[in-house]
Structures are given as structure tokens and as C-alpha cells.
């Protein structure tokens, strides 16, 4: 088995010899810390992405224990949860010490930007998730643009505007459709794409009023792709590309959300696309971050547009995407704990072939009433067992909480129904069968997740200069 690197392989051989010795010489088959190559993993974060990560970790034969903080109602059914503030470096480190965790996986962006991975690394833990400095690739769009420029990574032309006059000048330079982005963490909701110049200016002004700046960009035509690239700081390994659905309503109408559904792989992508993104985007970005003295260890989420001028980066995130992860990890057969530990230790080997379930995965998010505005909470959810009992279907929890005997809604995106199918149409049908089994007052979901791809209606614009 050539997993991840020669160093890791040699270490594994050492451990296996040691394990064989222990088994032969005594009945010591429980985990002895530091002897067998097993691991106890702590996953930080409360959402659907973390639930999907935890389910995948539990399939890894080397993962002996998984803990979650703070988790949610669905996660609590699978692993022990710990009620801490996972965005607080001191609390996260104290919990990792108490558990004697071998690996800490940081799910969301907030703890990354708050320096949780720095604190954990300093305390000697293997951590999957970039430092606060490296997480600025997501935390500041202006910083991401700067790094892309330095690394010659293709992206939309952009201006940073600090006041209304600068914003107006930039909008007029690019013309409609207008793209205005809050230059800070906004969970995917700080971006306005509109034909309406007044609405574009209004969004910019709201950001200025809140003390921020905005990034104004040229509009990128063409379908979007989310590609997650695992990085150990030097070497990169791409996962299977996915597509997300950002708007709240069918036909990509209404405001942006964190994402309302996803599917993977993408049958309409040109051959060689993933390798092209690795060469033109991921590798130069990771190399540039290392040169800057802030190596990126974790998952570089490349949000891409396949435009008439070639692939362009829309944004970087410093973490797995939600809800793409629910679909992507449902297909991953390579043991996830070993992969993330290899990244945390700087032991990714670029030749590693990841093993994927040949089926297609689709997930559909069910959200609470009024999401992406302030969501209605506290409604009892029914039908979870029925959905989970369907062939190839499982439910990933996000904003859920246990209330007596019931599970209640507790956030905007409440859960995602994930289905694996022999083809995209079958996976999609199965996911929607699961969705129809589940209900609560005010539940909303899109009915067109993956539909265009099933109907062959996704087109990459014809090339132009
Ligand atoms: P972001 O937070 O930068 O990912 O933007 C959220 C969403 O806004 C993206 O997924 C796109 O749908 C859209 N978007 C962002 N930037 C552009 C752009 N330059 N051109 C077209 N659409 C964009
Ligand atoms: N689904 C997009 C994101 O996680 O930002």
C-alpha cells in the first residue's frame, strides 16, 4: 500500500511490526497511545459539512474515535459532542488536550480566522485547517486577489473601493451585470450580482456604512464549479469537482445563500479540467502562500467559473464547501482520516490516486422559513427515519437540535438529503424522494437541484479573447 508518502509508509510499517509484536506477545489490542497507527479525531464546527466529514471519518479503519464540538442533533447520534465555543482558541485547545486528540479537523471559516488552528498547532496537535494568516485567502477578498495576482492565477479583474465615488467609477468601468462583494467574511451572502446599478451602489454603501470596503469585479459568464484541493502546505491533491446552487429559489432567483444543494461528479466538464485547475490555480496559490511564509495547510476551496475566456477563480475559501462536501465525501472511499492527517503532517504525495464510488451523489438542502433572512426556529421535524431508510439515501444535519423526544429546527439551513445513484437522474430522484419524506412548518427547498445537468442544459460559453 503506497499511501500518501514514503515517510508515512515507513512509519506505517514500523507501527505494523510493533502491532504484530504486541498482538503476539500479549492480548493488547486496545489502543495504546503512540503505538498503533490509529487515531482519535476531534472535528470542530456545528453544521452539515462537519456531519458529512464525521460520517466519512467513521468509515476510516484507522479512526478509532471521533468527537465533535459543538456538533448538532444529527452529529450527536453518531459521536460524542462537546458543548464548547469552537471559535475560541483556548476552549478548542483545552478540549483537544482533554481528549488527547491525534488530529483536529476544523470545519468552518470562523474558527480558522479566529486563530484556532494556530493555537492547536502551537500546543503540538496535528491540525487540518490553515493558520489565521493563510485563512485570509477566504477572510479577505482583497487579500485573495493580491495573492492571485502575485501567483498569476486567472480571476475576474477587480477594484477595491473604499467609498461611493470609487464604487461608482468601478461599476462604470466594468458595466452590467454588476458584481459587488463585501470584503470580509459573509458566509457567501455578502455578494450582490445585479443588472441594477442603483442596487449595486446600495450594497456597496451598506458595506461602507458598516465600516468595510468592497471589491467590485467584472462579471464572469459560464457555469460554476467548486473544486476542493487538499494541501499539505506544498503538495496538492484535488477531490471530485462539484456544483453548488447559491440562490434560494428555483432558476437561480432570489438572494444568495450558503448553498441549497450540490452534485458530483460533473458530466459536462471538459476532460483535463481538474488537472488544469491544479496547474493554473491550486499549485501556484499554495506555492505563493508558502513563499509568503504563510503555508496553506487544509482544503483550498476553488470557486471557479468556466468562462468564454477559460477557467477563472470566483473566490477561494479556506475550508470545505457546504453543501458540496455532503455530496463529495459521500463518494470518497479513500480513508478520510488518513488523508487529512497526511495533509496536517505535510505528507501528501501528489501521485496518490483517490478511490471514488463510481456512483453520482446529489444533495438537496432543506431550509427554515425565511432563510436566508432570519430563520424561523423551533419547529419539530418529521420523517427523518423514513428518509434515512430509503435505498442510497442519508440525511445530514445542519441546524438541528434535540428537544425532548423530537428533533427541532435550529438554524437557516436545517439539513441536507444526500443520495447516491447509478447516474445523475437516479441520484436526483432518490434525493427528492428523501426530501418529500421530511417535513416541518415552513420548510423550503429548491426543486431544480442538478436538473439542468440531467437535461443536458449546461453549456460552456464559446471561447473568445
Ligand atoms: P462569492 O462569495 O465570491 O463566491 O460569490 C457568491 C456568488 O456570487 C458566486 O457563487 C457567483 O454565483 C456569484 N459571483 C461572484 N463573483 C462573480 C463574478 N465575478 N461574476 C459572476 N458571478 C459572480
Ligand atoms: N457552498 C459554498 C460555500 O460553502 O461557501
mmCIF file of C-alpha atoms and ligand atoms in Angstrom, residues 141 145 156-157 177-181 186-193 217-222 224 244 246-247 256-257 301 303-305 313-317, ligand 1:
data_model
loop_
_atom_site.group_PDB
_atom_site.id
_atom_site.type_symbol
_atom_site.label_atom_id
_atom_site.label_comp_id
_atom_site.label_asym_id
_atom_site.label_seq_id
_atom_site.Cartn_x
_atom_site.Cartn_y
_atom_site.Cartn_z
ATOM 1 C CA UNK A 141 -11.331 39.047 -0.827
ATOM 2 C CA UNK A 145 -6.971 38.999 -5.217
ATOM 3 C CA UNK A 156 -12.005 38.384 -12.628
ATOM 4 C CA UNK A 157 -10.495 41.857 -12.922
ATOM 5 C CA UNK A 177 -24.101 42.883 -14.813
ATOM 6 C CA UNK A 178 -22.561 44.431 -11.706
ATOM 7 C CA UNK A 179 -20.705 42.343 -9.109
ATOM 8 C CA UNK A 180 -20.202 43.915 -5.675
ATOM 9 C CA UNK A 181 -18.603 41.967 -2.825
ATOM 10 C CA UNK A 186 -20.102 36.958 4.887
ATOM 11 C CA UNK A 187 -20.863 33.216 4.604
ATOM 12 C CA UNK A 188 -21.429 33.534 0.859
ATOM 13 C CA UNK A 189 -24.106 36.182 1.389
ATOM 14 C CA UNK A 190 -22.094 39.373 1.006
ATOM 15 C CA UNK A 191 -22.144 39.303 -2.785
ATOM 16 C CA UNK A 192 -24.639 41.113 -4.981
ATOM 17 C CA UNK A 193 -24.801 40.343 -8.695
ATOM 18 C CA UNK A 217 -15.474 42.826 -10.276
ATOM 19 C CA UNK A 218 -16.074 42.160 -13.904
ATOM 20 C CA UNK A 219 -18.905 39.688 -14.432
ATOM 21 C CA UNK A 220 -17.845 36.122 -15.212
ATOM 22 C CA UNK A 221 -20.026 34.257 -17.684
ATOM 23 C CA UNK A 222 -20.211 30.477 -17.646
ATOM 24 C CA UNK A 224 -19.643 27.440 -11.771
ATOM 25 C CA UNK A 244 -23.445 24.198 -5.847
ATOM 26 C CA UNK A 246 -26.285 29.525 -4.420
ATOM 27 C CA UNK A 247 -29.621 31.253 -4.816
ATOM 28 C CA UNK A 256 -27.650 34.301 -2.323
ATOM 29 C CA UNK A 257 -27.476 31.665 0.382
ATOM 30 C CA UNK A 301 -11.800 25.517 -1.977
ATOM 31 C CA UNK A 303 -14.791 28.525 -6.530
ATOM 32 C CA UNK A 304 -14.483 28.653 -10.312
ATOM 33 C CA UNK A 305 -16.310 29.865 -13.384
ATOM 34 C CA UNK A 313 -11.378 31.904 -9.905
ATOM 35 C CA UNK A 314 -14.506 33.487 -8.443
ATOM 36 C CA UNK A 315 -13.340 33.074 -4.882
ATOM 37 C CA UNK A 316 -11.220 30.996 -2.566
ATOM 38 C CA UNK A 317 -12.430 29.508 0.651
HETATM 39 P P1 LIG B 1 -18.512 34.557 -3.736
HETATM 40 O O1 LIG B 1 -18.904 34.767 -2.300
HETATM 41 O O2 LIG B 1 -17.382 35.398 -4.191
HETATM 42 O O3 LIG B 1 -18.380 33.106 -4.051
HETATM 43 O O4 LIG B 1 -19.782 34.914 -4.617
HETATM 44 C C1 LIG B 1 -21.030 34.285 -4.415
HETATM 45 C C2 LIG B 1 -21.671 34.017 -5.744
HETATM 46 O O5 LIG B 1 -21.837 35.232 -6.487
HETATM 47 C C3 LIG B 1 -20.847 33.137 -6.665
HETATM 48 O O6 LIG B 1 -21.026 31.790 -6.407
HETATM 49 C C4 LIG B 1 -21.379 33.527 -8.021
HETATM 50 O O7 LIG B 1 -22.622 32.903 -8.255
HETATM 51 C C5 LIG B 1 -21.623 34.994 -7.875
HETATM 52 N N1 LIG B 1 -20.430 35.726 -8.345
HETATM 53 C C6 LIG B 1 -19.394 36.136 -7.616
HETATM 54 N N2 LIG B 1 -18.479 36.773 -8.355
HETATM 55 C C7 LIG B 1 -18.951 36.785 -9.618
HETATM 56 C C8 LIG B 1 -18.449 37.310 -10.856
HETATM 57 N N3 LIG B 1 -17.320 37.987 -10.938
HETATM 58 N N4 LIG B 1 -19.205 37.108 -11.954
HETATM 59 C C9 LIG B 1 -20.368 36.435 -11.887
HETATM 60 N N5 LIG B 1 -20.903 35.937 -10.748
HETATM 61 C C10 LIG B 1 -20.202 36.109 -9.619
#
